[in-house]
Amino acid sequence: MTITPDVRFEYLEEIASLILKFKPDKWSKLIGAEENLALFTEFFEKPEVTVLVLTLNATGMIVPCLGFPESLKTKGVYFIKTKPESINKLNYKTNLLYGDISPLPVDQLIVVVEEVLYSLLNQSENMEGWPRVVSEDIVKQVHKLKNEMFVMGGKIKGKTLLPVPENLENLDGALESMERIPSSPDNSLLHAIETIIIDWSHQIRDVLSKDSAQALLDGLNPLPQVEFQFWDARLMNLKCIHEQLNRPKVNKIVEILEKAQSCYWPALQNVYMNVTEGLKEANDIVLYLKPLRISLEEMEQADFSVMYKVLWDPPLGAQCQLGQYDKASPCVPVPVSLQLPNFIAKVLDTIAFIWATSEHYNTPSRVIVILRELCNQIIEMVSLACPPGQAWPPPFPSH
């Protein structure tokens, strides 16, 4: 099908290729299909059709859609008419807005809040004629919303992100010395900093108050892997928090609070102390859980079903009981049947070593959690090895 050159199509291709990164032949295939050409024509010619979205499918082909789809699997590009009117070869640039859209709705919301709403409502020229009280409250609320989106984005990634007051931008550059800090910081700046300290305290308290035994307390049957994942995640999160607390902007906050003799200065000191202690604890526990993880992985990889077959499924008349081995029988040597007890003993020895040497994993509450999860692991292994409906242990066949 021959396509007559059209600057509107060329414009859409130029924008879409920059955002979606597709090859030129993909666009040719797109507009070469009659149904797609009809869809583009409808978007251009009908004033009531105001949105066009282009996405890539699993094979890399471009998929057009009129209106925003309910869900996206990949990144998309949208074109929106600024006015409900037709798009011709003269107004296509002035009457079309475009942008990229994320397949993750929350990520898209964060971008809209930070790059659109915040930028619009944080400019004084956009609030001309507004009462001062109203404009100040709008700025305060939009900054609060931006911080909430910032924190939410961190939670989605499994990290605790600490927002900082926007007012710090009023201090040019990093403060190199105490002399560059105002002797009496602006009240609004000091209030914003103190409010942020309260938020940080709550965020870090939430992180440190989480308990690896929560799944057990909820009545679930977690395996040891849950314990390992919990401490790995906590260590990563606390490292992220510690890194944020040592950034230049946060150093400004520390110096300002200290020089202003703020009543929140001790609270900030507690934040640093709690994060440092929590990081030390997580490092110690992750280090000492590594050998236990290796022992449990070895136990999981053992052929537990072979042990079951050796002990309880010999041919009729074969002499294959625990502690015996008849060369004439087809049974596997008995030592294989002792795999699980040996592994359990090794795991318990490792737990005892952790109890004796770890600085932070040496309390009953910690060890009880891993022992209960170990029991769940053994129960699961037995359940997988024992056929459904079969009692454990089944009796030896009678001769």
PDB file of N, CA and C in Angstrom, residues 312-350:
ATOM      1  N   TRP A 312      11.534 -47.529  53.063  1.00  0.00           N
ATOM      2  CA  TRP A 312      10.162 -48.017  53.143  1.00  0.00           C
ATOM      3  C   TRP A 312       9.609 -48.636  51.872  1.00  0.00           C
ATOM      4  N   ASP A 313      10.393 -48.721  50.808  1.00  0.00           N
ATOM      5  CA  ASP A 313       9.836 -49.250  49.570  1.00  0.00           C
ATOM      6  C   ASP A 313      10.717 -50.320  48.949  1.00  0.00           C
ATOM      7  N   PRO A 314      11.208 -51.310  49.710  1.00  0.00           N
ATOM      8  CA  PRO A 314      12.000 -52.375  49.095  1.00  0.00           C
ATOM      9  C   PRO A 314      11.077 -53.403  48.456  1.00  0.00           C
ATOM     10  N   PRO A 315      11.580 -54.167  47.486  1.00  0.00           N
ATOM     11  CA  PRO A 315      10.766 -55.234  46.898  1.00  0.00           C
ATOM     12  C   PRO A 315      10.400 -56.258  47.968  1.00  0.00           C
ATOM     13  N   LEU A 316       9.305 -56.905  47.756  1.00  0.00           N
ATOM     14  CA  LEU A 316       8.831 -57.902  48.709  1.00  0.00           C
ATOM     15  C   LEU A 316       9.895 -58.972  48.907  1.00  0.00           C
ATOM     16  N   GLY A 317      10.247 -59.232  50.148  1.00  0.00           N
ATOM     17  CA  GLY A 317      11.217 -60.267  50.461  1.00  0.00           C
ATOM     18  C   GLY A 317      12.631 -59.764  50.573  1.00  0.00           C
ATOM     19  N   ALA A 318      12.882 -58.542  50.158  1.00  0.00           N
ATOM     20  CA  ALA A 318      14.252 -58.017  50.230  1.00  0.00           C
ATOM     21  C   ALA A 318      14.582 -57.637  51.661  1.00  0.00           C
ATOM     22  N   GLN A 319      15.800 -57.923  52.052  1.00  0.00           N
ATOM     23  CA  GLN A 319      16.243 -57.584  53.399  1.00  0.00           C
ATOM     24  C   GLN A 319      16.947 -56.226  53.338  1.00  0.00           C
ATOM     25  N   CYS A 320      16.240 -55.149  53.691  1.00  0.00           N
ATOM     26  CA  CYS A 320      16.833 -53.806  53.618  1.00  0.00           C
ATOM     27  C   CYS A 320      16.278 -52.981  54.757  1.00  0.00           C
ATOM     28  N   GLN A 321      16.764 -53.210  55.923  1.00  0.00           N
ATOM     29  CA  GLN A 321      16.318 -52.473  57.087  1.00  0.00           C
ATOM     30  C   GLN A 321      17.444 -51.571  57.586  1.00  0.00           C
ATOM     31  N   LEU A 322      17.067 -50.641  58.441  1.00  0.00           N
ATOM     32  CA  LEU A 322      18.038 -49.683  58.951  1.00  0.00           C
ATOM     33  C   LEU A 322      19.210 -50.407  59.603  1.00  0.00           C
ATOM     34  N   GLY A 323      20.441 -50.104  59.148  1.00  0.00           N
ATOM     35  CA  GLY A 323      21.630 -50.721  59.695  1.00  0.00           C
ATOM     36  C   GLY A 323      22.030 -52.000  58.999  1.00  0.00           C
ATOM     37  N   GLN A 324      21.261 -52.420  57.954  1.00  0.00           N
ATOM     38  CA  GLN A 324      21.578 -53.658  57.242  1.00  0.00           C
ATOM     39  C   GLN A 324      21.686 -53.379  55.753  1.00  0.00           C
ATOM     40  N   TYR A 325      22.454 -54.197  55.057  1.00  0.00           N
ATOM     41  CA  TYR A 325      22.556 -54.067  53.609  1.00  0.00           C
ATOM     42  C   TYR A 325      22.862 -55.437  53.030  1.00  0.00           C
ATOM     43  N   ASP A 326      21.974 -55.922  52.173  1.00  0.00           N
ATOM     44  CA  ASP A 326      22.127 -57.231  51.541  1.00  0.00           C
ATOM     45  C   ASP A 326      22.565 -57.008  50.102  1.00  0.00           C
ATOM     46  N   LYS A 327      23.770 -57.479  49.719  1.00  0.00           N
ATOM     47  CA  LYS A 327      24.276 -57.266  48.368  1.00  0.00           C
ATOM     48  C   LYS A 327      23.376 -57.893  47.318  1.00  0.00           C
ATOM     49  N   ALA A 328      22.638 -58.935  47.713  1.00  0.00           N
ATOM     50  CA  ALA A 328      21.773 -59.604  46.741  1.00  0.00           C
ATOM     51  C   ALA A 328      20.503 -58.808  46.474  1.00  0.00           C
ATOM     52  N   SER A 329      20.170 -57.871  47.344  1.00  0.00           N
ATOM     53  CA  SER A 329      18.925 -57.117  47.158  1.00  0.00           C
ATOM     54  C   SER A 329      19.190 -55.882  46.306  1.00  0.00           C
ATOM     55  N   PRO A 330      18.133 -55.341  45.674  1.00  0.00           N
ATOM     56  CA  PRO A 330      18.300 -54.134  44.843  1.00  0.00           C
ATOM     57  C   PRO A 330      18.289 -52.850  45.649  1.00  0.00           C
ATOM     58  N   CYS A 331      18.343 -52.949  46.967  1.00  0.00           N
ATOM     59  CA  CYS A 331      18.270 -51.738  47.791  1.00  0.00           C
ATOM     60  C   CYS A 331      19.564 -50.932  47.700  1.00  0.00           C
ATOM     61  N   VAL A 332      19.429 -49.608  47.909  1.00  0.00           N
ATOM     62  CA  VAL A 332      20.581 -48.710  47.957  1.00  0.00           C
ATOM     63  C   VAL A 332      21.191 -48.811  49.348  1.00  0.00           C
ATOM     64  N   PRO A 333      22.511 -48.638  49.513  1.00  0.00           N
ATOM     65  CA  PRO A 333      23.131 -48.720  50.833  1.00  0.00           C
ATOM     66  C   PRO A 333      22.450 -47.807  51.847  1.00  0.00           C
ATOM     67  N   VAL A 334      22.345 -48.287  53.064  1.00  0.00           N
ATOM     68  CA  VAL A 334      21.651 -47.591  54.134  1.00  0.00           C
ATOM     69  C   VAL A 334      22.216 -46.207  54.449  1.00  0.00           C
ATOM     70  N   PRO A 335      23.534 -45.930  54.360  1.00  0.00           N
ATOM     71  CA  PRO A 335      24.032 -44.593  54.703  1.00  0.00           C
ATOM     72  C   PRO A 335      23.303 -43.459  54.004  1.00  0.00           C
ATOM     73  N   VAL A 336      22.764 -43.698  52.801  1.00  0.00           N
ATOM     74  CA  VAL A 336      22.010 -42.654  52.117  1.00  0.00           C
ATOM     75  C   VAL A 336      20.792 -42.267  52.931  1.00  0.00           C
ATOM     76  N   SER A 337      20.241 -43.217  53.660  1.00  0.00           N
ATOM     77  CA  SER A 337      19.036 -42.960  54.436  1.00  0.00           C
ATOM     78  C   SER A 337      19.302 -42.043  55.622  1.00  0.00           C
ATOM     79  N   LEU A 338      20.544 -41.811  55.928  1.00  0.00           N
ATOM     80  CA  LEU A 338      20.883 -40.981  57.077  1.00  0.00           C
ATOM     81  C   LEU A 338      21.178 -39.535  56.678  1.00  0.00           C
ATOM     82  N   GLN A 339      20.879 -39.154  55.422  1.00  0.00           N
ATOM     83  CA  GLN A 339      21.186 -37.799  54.960  1.00  0.00           C
ATOM     84  C   GLN A 339      20.501 -36.737  55.803  1.00  0.00           C
ATOM     85  N   LEU A 340      19.188 -36.842  55.951  1.00  0.00           N
ATOM     86  CA  LEU A 340      18.460 -35.784  56.643  1.00  0.00           C
ATOM     87  C   LEU A 340      18.905 -35.610  58.093  1.00  0.00           C
ATOM     88  N   PRO A 341      19.003 -36.701  58.892  1.00  0.00           N
ATOM     89  CA  PRO A 341      19.495 -36.506  60.270  1.00  0.00           C
ATOM     90  C   PRO A 341      20.864 -35.839  60.328  1.00  0.00           C
ATOM     91  N   ASN A 342      21.746 -36.204  59.395  1.00  0.00           N
ATOM     92  CA  ASN A 342      23.073 -35.582  59.378  1.00  0.00           C
ATOM     93  C   ASN A 342      22.983 -34.090  59.078  1.00  0.00           C
ATOM     94  N   PHE A 343      22.125 -33.740  58.120  1.00  0.00           N
ATOM     95  CA  PHE A 343      21.973 -32.329  57.761  1.00  0.00           C
ATOM     96  C   PHE A 343      21.354 -31.546  58.914  1.00  0.00           C
ATOM     97  N   ILE A 344      20.369 -32.140  59.579  1.00  0.00           N
ATOM     98  CA  ILE A 344      19.740 -31.458  60.715  1.00  0.00           C
ATOM     99  C   ILE A 344      20.768 -31.197  61.809  1.00  0.00           C
ATOM    100  N   ALA A 345      21.608 -32.181  62.071  1.00  0.00           N
ATOM    101  CA  ALA A 345      22.650 -32.003  63.090  1.00  0.00           C
ATOM    102  C   ALA A 345      23.600 -30.879  62.706  1.00  0.00           C
ATOM    103  N   LYS A 346      23.961 -30.812  61.417  1.00  0.00           N
ATOM    104  CA  LYS A 346      24.868 -29.754  60.953  1.00  0.00           C
ATOM    105  C   LYS A 346      24.220 -28.383  61.101  1.00  0.00           C
ATOM    106  N   VAL A 347      22.928 -28.288  60.757  1.00  0.00           N
ATOM    107  CA  VAL A 347      22.213 -27.017  60.871  1.00  0.00           C
ATOM    108  C   VAL A 347      22.121 -26.583  62.331  1.00  0.00           C
ATOM    109  N   LEU A 348      21.816 -27.512  63.218  1.00  0.00           N
ATOM    110  CA  LEU A 348      21.717 -27.175  64.641  1.00  0.00           C
ATOM    111  C   LEU A 348      23.070 -26.752  65.207  1.00  0.00           C
ATOM    112  N   ASP A 349      24.131 -27.385  64.744  1.00  0.00           N
ATOM    113  CA  ASP A 349      25.473 -26.967  65.173  1.00  0.00           C
ATOM    114  C   ASP A 349      25.759 -25.534  64.729  1.00  0.00           C
ATOM    115  N   THR A 350      25.329 -25.204  63.509  1.00  0.00           N
ATOM    116  CA  THR A 350      25.538 -23.843  62.993  1.00  0.00           C
ATOM    117  C   THR A 350      24.752 -22.831  63.813  1.00  0.00           C
TER     118      THR A 350
END
